[in-house]
XYZ file of C-alpha atoms in Angstrom:
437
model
C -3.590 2.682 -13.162
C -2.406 5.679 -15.315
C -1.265 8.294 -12.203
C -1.749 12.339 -13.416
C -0.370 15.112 -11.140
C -0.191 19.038 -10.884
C 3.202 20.829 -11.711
C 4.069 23.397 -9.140
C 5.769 23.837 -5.548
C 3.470 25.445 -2.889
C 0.573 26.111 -5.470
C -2.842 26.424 -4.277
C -4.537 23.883 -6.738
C -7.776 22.549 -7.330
C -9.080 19.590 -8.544
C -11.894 16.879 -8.497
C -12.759 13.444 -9.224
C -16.125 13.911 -10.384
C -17.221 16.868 -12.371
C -18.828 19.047 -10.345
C -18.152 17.800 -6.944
C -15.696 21.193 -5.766
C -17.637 24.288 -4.806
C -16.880 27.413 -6.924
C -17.203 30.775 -5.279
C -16.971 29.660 -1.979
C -16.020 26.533 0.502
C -18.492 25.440 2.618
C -22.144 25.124 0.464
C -24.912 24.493 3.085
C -25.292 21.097 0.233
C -22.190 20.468 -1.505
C -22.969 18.501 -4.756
C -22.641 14.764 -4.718
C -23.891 14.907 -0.744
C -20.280 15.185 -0.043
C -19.045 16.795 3.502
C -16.891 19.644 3.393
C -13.743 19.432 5.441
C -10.785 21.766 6.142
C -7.139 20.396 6.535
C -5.239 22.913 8.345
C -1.461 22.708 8.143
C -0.216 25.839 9.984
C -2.321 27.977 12.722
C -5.462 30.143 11.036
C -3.176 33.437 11.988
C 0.028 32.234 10.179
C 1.087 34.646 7.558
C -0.007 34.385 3.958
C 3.052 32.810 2.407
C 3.579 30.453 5.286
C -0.211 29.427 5.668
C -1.003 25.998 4.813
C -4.761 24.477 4.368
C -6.594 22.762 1.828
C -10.134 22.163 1.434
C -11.853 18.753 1.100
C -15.147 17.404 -0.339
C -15.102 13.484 0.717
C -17.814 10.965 0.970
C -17.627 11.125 5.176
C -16.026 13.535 7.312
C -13.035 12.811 9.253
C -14.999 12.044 12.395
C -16.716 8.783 11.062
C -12.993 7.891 10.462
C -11.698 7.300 13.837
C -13.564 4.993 16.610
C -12.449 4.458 20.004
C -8.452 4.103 19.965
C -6.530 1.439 21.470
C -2.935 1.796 22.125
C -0.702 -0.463 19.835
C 3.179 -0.537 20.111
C 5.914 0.079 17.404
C 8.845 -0.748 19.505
C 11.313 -0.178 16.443
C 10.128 3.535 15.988
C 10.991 6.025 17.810
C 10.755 9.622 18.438
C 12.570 12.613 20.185
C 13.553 13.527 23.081
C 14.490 9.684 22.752
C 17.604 8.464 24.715
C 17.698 4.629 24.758
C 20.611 2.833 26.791
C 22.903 1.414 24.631
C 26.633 1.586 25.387
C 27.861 2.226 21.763
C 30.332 5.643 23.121
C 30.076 9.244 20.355
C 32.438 8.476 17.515
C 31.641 8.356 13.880
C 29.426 5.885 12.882
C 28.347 3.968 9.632
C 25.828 0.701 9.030
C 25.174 -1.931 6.481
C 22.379 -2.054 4.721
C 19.280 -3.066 6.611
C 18.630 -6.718 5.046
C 15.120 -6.860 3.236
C 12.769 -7.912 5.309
C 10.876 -11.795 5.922
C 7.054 -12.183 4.901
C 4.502 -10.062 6.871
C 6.122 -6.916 6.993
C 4.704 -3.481 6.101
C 5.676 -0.417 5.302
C 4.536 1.199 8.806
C 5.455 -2.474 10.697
C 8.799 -1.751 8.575
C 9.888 1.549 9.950
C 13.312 1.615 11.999
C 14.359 4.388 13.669
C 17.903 4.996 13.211
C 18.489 8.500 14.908
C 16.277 11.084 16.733
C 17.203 14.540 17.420
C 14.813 17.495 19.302
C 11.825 17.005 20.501
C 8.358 16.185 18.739
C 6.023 17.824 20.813
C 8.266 21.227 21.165
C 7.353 20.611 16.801
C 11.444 20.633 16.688
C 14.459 18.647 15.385
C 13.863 15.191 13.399
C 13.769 11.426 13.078
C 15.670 9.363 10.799
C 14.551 6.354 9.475
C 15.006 3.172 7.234
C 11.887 1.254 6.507
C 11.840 -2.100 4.882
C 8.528 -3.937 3.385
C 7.300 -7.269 2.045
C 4.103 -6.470 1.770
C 1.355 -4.174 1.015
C -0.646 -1.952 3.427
C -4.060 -4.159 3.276
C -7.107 -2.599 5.086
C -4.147 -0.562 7.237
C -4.080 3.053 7.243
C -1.867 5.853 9.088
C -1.230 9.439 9.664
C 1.546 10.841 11.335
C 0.770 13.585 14.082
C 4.310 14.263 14.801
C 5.232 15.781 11.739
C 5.730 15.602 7.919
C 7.438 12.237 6.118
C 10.280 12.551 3.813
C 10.205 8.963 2.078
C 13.247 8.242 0.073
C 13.441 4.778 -1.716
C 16.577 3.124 -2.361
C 15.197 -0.196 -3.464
C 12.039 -0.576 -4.926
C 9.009 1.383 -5.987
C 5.815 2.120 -4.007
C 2.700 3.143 -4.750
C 1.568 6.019 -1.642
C -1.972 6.085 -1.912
C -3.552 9.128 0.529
C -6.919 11.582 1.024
C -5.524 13.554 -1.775
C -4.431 11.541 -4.243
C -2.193 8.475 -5.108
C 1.518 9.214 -5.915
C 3.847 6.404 -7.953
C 7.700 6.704 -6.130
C 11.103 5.064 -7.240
C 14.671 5.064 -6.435
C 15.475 8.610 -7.370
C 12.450 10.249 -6.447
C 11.413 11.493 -3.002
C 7.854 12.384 -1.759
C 6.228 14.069 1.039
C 3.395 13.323 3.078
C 2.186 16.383 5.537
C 1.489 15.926 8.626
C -1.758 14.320 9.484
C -2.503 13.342 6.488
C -4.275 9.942 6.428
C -2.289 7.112 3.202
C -1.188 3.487 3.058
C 1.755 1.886 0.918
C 1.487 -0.191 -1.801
C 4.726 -2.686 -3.108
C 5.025 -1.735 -6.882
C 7.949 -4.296 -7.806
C 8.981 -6.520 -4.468
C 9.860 -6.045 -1.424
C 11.314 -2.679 -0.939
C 14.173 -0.571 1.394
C 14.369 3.059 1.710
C 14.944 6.252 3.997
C 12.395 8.590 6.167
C 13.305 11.590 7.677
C 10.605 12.446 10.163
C 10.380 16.046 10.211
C 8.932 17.912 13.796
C 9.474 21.226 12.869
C 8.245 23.990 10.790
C 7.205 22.250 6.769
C 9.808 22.173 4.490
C 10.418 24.515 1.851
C 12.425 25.474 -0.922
C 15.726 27.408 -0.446
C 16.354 30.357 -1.117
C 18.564 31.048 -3.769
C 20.665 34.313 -2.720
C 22.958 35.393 -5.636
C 22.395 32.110 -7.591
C 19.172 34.256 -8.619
C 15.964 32.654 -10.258
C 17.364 29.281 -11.210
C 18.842 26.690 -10.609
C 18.942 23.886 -8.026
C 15.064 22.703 -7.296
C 12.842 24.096 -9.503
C 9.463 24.490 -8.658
C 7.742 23.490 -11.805
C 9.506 19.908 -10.919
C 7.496 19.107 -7.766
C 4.392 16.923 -8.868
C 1.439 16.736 -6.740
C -1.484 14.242 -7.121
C -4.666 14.697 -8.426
C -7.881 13.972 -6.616
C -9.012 10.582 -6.356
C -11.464 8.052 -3.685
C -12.122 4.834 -2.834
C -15.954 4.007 -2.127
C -15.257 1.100 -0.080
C -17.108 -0.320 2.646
C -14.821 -3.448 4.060
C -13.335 -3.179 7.578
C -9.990 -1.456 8.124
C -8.268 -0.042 10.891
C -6.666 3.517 11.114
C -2.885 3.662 13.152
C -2.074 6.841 14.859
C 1.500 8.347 15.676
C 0.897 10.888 17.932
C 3.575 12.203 20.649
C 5.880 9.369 20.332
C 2.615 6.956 21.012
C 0.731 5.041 18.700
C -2.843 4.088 18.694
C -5.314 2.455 16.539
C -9.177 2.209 15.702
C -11.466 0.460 13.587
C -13.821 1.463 11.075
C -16.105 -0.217 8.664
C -15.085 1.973 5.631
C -11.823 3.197 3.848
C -10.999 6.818 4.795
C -9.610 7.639 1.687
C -12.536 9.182 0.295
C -11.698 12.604 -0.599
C -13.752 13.242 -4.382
C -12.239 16.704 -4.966
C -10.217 19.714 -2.928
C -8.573 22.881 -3.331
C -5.717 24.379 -1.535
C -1.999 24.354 -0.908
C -1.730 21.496 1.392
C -1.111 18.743 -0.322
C 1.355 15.694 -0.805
C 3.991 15.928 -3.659
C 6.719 13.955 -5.217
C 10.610 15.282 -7.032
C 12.051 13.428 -9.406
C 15.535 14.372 -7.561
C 17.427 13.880 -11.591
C 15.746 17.182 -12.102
C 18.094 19.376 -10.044
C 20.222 21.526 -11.666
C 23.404 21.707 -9.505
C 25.444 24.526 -9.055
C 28.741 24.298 -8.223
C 32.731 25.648 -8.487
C 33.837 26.251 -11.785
C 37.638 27.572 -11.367
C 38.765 26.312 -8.080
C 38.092 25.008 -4.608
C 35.335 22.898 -3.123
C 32.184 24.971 -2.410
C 30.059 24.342 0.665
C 27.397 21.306 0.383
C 25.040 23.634 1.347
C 24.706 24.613 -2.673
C 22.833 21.159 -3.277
C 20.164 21.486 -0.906
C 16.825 20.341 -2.144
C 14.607 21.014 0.443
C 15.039 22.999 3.877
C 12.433 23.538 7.083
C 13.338 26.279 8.913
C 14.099 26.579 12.352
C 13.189 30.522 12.866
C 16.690 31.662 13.451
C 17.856 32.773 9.985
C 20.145 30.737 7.855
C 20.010 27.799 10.772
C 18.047 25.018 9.359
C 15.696 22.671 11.818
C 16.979 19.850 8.763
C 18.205 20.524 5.672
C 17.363 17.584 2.983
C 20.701 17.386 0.793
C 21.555 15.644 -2.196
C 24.928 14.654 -3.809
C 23.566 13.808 -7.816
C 26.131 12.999 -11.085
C 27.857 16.472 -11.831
C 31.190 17.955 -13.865
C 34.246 18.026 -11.341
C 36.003 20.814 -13.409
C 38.106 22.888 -10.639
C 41.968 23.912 -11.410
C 44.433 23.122 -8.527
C 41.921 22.082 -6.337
C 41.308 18.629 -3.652
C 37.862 18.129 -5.117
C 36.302 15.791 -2.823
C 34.521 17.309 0.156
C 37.182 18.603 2.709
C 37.916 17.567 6.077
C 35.683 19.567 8.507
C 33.895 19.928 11.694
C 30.612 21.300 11.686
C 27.780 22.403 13.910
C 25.265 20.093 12.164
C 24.552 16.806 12.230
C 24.841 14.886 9.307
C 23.063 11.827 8.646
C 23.870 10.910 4.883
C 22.705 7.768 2.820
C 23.453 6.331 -0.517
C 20.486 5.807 -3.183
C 23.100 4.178 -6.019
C 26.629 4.087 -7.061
C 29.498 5.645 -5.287
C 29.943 9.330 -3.001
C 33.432 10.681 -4.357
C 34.628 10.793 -0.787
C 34.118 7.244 0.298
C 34.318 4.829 -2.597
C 34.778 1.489 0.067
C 32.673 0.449 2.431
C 29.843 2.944 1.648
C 27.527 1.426 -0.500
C 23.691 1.827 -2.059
C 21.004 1.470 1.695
C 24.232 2.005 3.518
C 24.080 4.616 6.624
C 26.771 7.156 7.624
C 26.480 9.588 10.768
C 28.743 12.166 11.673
C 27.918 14.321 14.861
C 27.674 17.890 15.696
C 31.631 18.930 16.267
C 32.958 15.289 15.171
C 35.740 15.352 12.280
C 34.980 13.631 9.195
C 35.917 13.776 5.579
C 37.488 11.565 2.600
C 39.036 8.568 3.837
C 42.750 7.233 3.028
C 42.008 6.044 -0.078
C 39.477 8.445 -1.490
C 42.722 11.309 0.109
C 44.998 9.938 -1.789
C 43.480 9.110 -5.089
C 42.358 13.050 -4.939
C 45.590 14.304 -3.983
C 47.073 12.544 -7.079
C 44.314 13.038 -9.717
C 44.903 14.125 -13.210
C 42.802 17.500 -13.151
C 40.925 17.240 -16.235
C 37.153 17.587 -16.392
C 35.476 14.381 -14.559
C 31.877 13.752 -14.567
C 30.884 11.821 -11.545
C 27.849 9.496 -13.079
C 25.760 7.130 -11.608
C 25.720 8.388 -8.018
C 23.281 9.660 -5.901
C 23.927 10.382 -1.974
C 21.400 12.551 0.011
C 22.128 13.809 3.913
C 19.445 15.074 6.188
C 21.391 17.542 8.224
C 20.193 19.405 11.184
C 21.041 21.855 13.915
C 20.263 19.402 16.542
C 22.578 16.217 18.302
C 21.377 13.252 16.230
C 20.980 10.550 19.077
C 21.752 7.046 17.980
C 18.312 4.726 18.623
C 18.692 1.112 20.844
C 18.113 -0.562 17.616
C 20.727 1.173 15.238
C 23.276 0.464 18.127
C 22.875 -2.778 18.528
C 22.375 -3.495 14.875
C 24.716 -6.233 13.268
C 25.011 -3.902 10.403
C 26.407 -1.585 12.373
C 30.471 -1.440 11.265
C 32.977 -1.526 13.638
C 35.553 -0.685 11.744
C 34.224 2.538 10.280
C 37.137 4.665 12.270
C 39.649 2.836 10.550
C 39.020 4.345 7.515
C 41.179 7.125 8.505
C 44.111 4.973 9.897
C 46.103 5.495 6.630
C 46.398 8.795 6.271
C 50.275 10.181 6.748
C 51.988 12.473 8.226
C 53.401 14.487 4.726
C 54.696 17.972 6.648
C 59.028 17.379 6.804
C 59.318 21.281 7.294
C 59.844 21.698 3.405
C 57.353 23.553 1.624
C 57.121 20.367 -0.710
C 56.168 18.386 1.851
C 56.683 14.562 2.073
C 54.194 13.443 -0.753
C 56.400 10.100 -1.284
């Protein structure tokens, strides 16, 4: 299948399946052609303001309604979602896991979802989930939507093939993609069995940064951000339709797929990044500027400059600064930072990091290169370095990231992560030299 998408971040597009089948002039023909329903997908309230107003318009072979029966409640006992506070007795400290192993026969992508962290709370539509999903298998006559909030998929191994109301996207290692909330999709296995990254998001939709005195340019541009065009499936088989909705999950059966949206306009819509497309800005004299400058994609919490998550990425760049530590310094910081690796190496953990890996570093808990990365920095030759191959990504938000049952219990979970730090010295001997022997 040859996959075509629209160019643009936020757009309101248009586009159709069958000639014909989208309404010009207005939205809701008393007949729409093709004896198609018309259906609105709201994604903010009616009364939001113009920029931040979300909805898209769709022409499908049934409406919505004929897609849902009578639910059942069905359990997902490896996801979970916030206020979530499991008992575990794994005590605050920094943490860091393994990668998840991929998974036995059976398992799908939505069977496949682990949560690793939650933070806020889903029906206050605040704070996050992170998760690692793992998959064997394709979603057959299985369906979803997410009423909790918006998924931020980010494979690390494998490709998959997101198939939804408004159009099918194609997603590798490297590339993100979004699904909005309540939008109905299943996943498709391109290559094998797969592992990746979710980041749940409860809050307000995310968005692209703004760039301040970098000006026009730079970082994520919009022209980047592919969405799908329109596509169906006329098929009349029996499939069931999962639910996440307040932390619960529920299911019905229908005798049709619900993916059977001919053509739509609007600006709420499902999109895909090709994340080798941002154009990183960074120091180019000296010191080590805040990680804030590679931030791909932000939802905003309502309090200016204090981000519900921030979705941060770490790509190949030039490491050109004069007298300078240039790996990321030690710090403390009112975020949380969950931070995974897609491939290669992150300059300020070269061991025991590596590509499906996990990190987590609390609100207020210190954290920063360990020994080795410290002292390999400390006693680099400063010439122009390009870090290549590498690509790290942190979901960081302004909410406690609470560690799930499953994550602490995990036998991926490394216990000797703290030790990391055990070899760094004591180099002050009251000399302004100090003790670098």
């Amino acid at each position: 299948m040859s996959l075509r998408y629209m160019p643009g971040f936020g757009n309101d597009f248009e586009t159709e399946s069958l000639q014909g089948a989208l309404p010009q002039g207005q939205n809701s023909p008393q007949r729409p052609a093709f004896g198609l329903y018309a259906e609105q997908l709201s994604g903010s309230p009616f009364t939001a303001p113009r920029g931040t107003n979300e909805r898209s318009w769709l022409y499908r072979i049934r409406p919505s309604v004929k897609h849902t029966g009578r639910f059942k409640p069905v359990t997902h006992n490896y996801w979970k979602t916030g206020p979530d506070h499991d008992e575990h007795e794994l005590p605050l400290g920094q943490l860091r896991w393994d990668p998840l192993p991929l998974p036995a026969e059976g398992t799908t992508f939505i069977s496949g979802i682990r949560t690793i962290t939650t933070a806020g709370d889903a029906q206050g539509q605040s704070g996050m989930a992170s998760q690692v999903y793992v998959a064997s298998n394709d979603m057959v006559d299985e369906h979803f939507f997410n009423a909790d909030g918006e998924m931020l998929i980010v494979p690390q191994h494998g490709g998959i093939r997101i198939l939804t109301e408004m159009g099918i996207m194609d997603v590798h290692p490297g590339e993100i993609a979004l699904v909005p909330r309540g939008m109905i999709f299943r996943v498709e296995l391109l290559d094998g069995p797969v592992r990746g990254y979710i980041c749940e998001n409860y809050g307000a939709k995310f968005t692209l940064p703004d760039r301040g005195p970098i000006g026009a340019n730079c970082l994520a541009n919009p022209r980047d951000f592919k969405t799908p065009v329109a596509w169906f499936e006329e098929r009349d088989e029996p499939t069931h339709l999962k639910v996440k909705w307040c932390g619960r999950f529920y299911q019905t059966e229908i005798d049709h797929s619900p993916l059977d949206v001919v053509a739509w306009h609007g600006n709420y819509a499902p999109y895909k990044y090709d994340l080798s497309t941002f154009s990183p800005v960074g120091a180019i004299l000296f010191d080590h500027p805040d990680p804030s400058i590679f931030t791909v994609l932000t939802a905003p919490s309502g309090e200016e400059g204090t981000a519900n998550v921030d979705f941060v990425i770490f790509p190949p760049r030039w490491m050109v600064a004069e007298h300078t530590f240039r790996p990321p310094w030690y710090h403390r910081n009112i975020m949380s930072e969950f931070m995974g690796l897609i491939k290669g190496q992150y300059d300020a953990k070269e061991k025991g990091f590596v590509p499906g890996g996990i990190s987590l570093h609390n609100m207020m808990l210190p954290h920063g290169p360990d020994a080795f990365g410290y002292e390999k920095a400390t006693r680099a030759e400063l010439k122009p370095v390009k870090l290549e191959d590498t690509m790290a990504f942190m979901f960081e938000t302004r909410f406690p990231q609470h560690v799930t049952r499953f994550a602490a219990m995990s036998s991926t979970l490394q216990d000797d992560y703290i030790d990391c730090w055990s070899g760094l010295k004591k180099r002050f001997n009251g000399t302004p030299e100090g003790d670098w022997s």
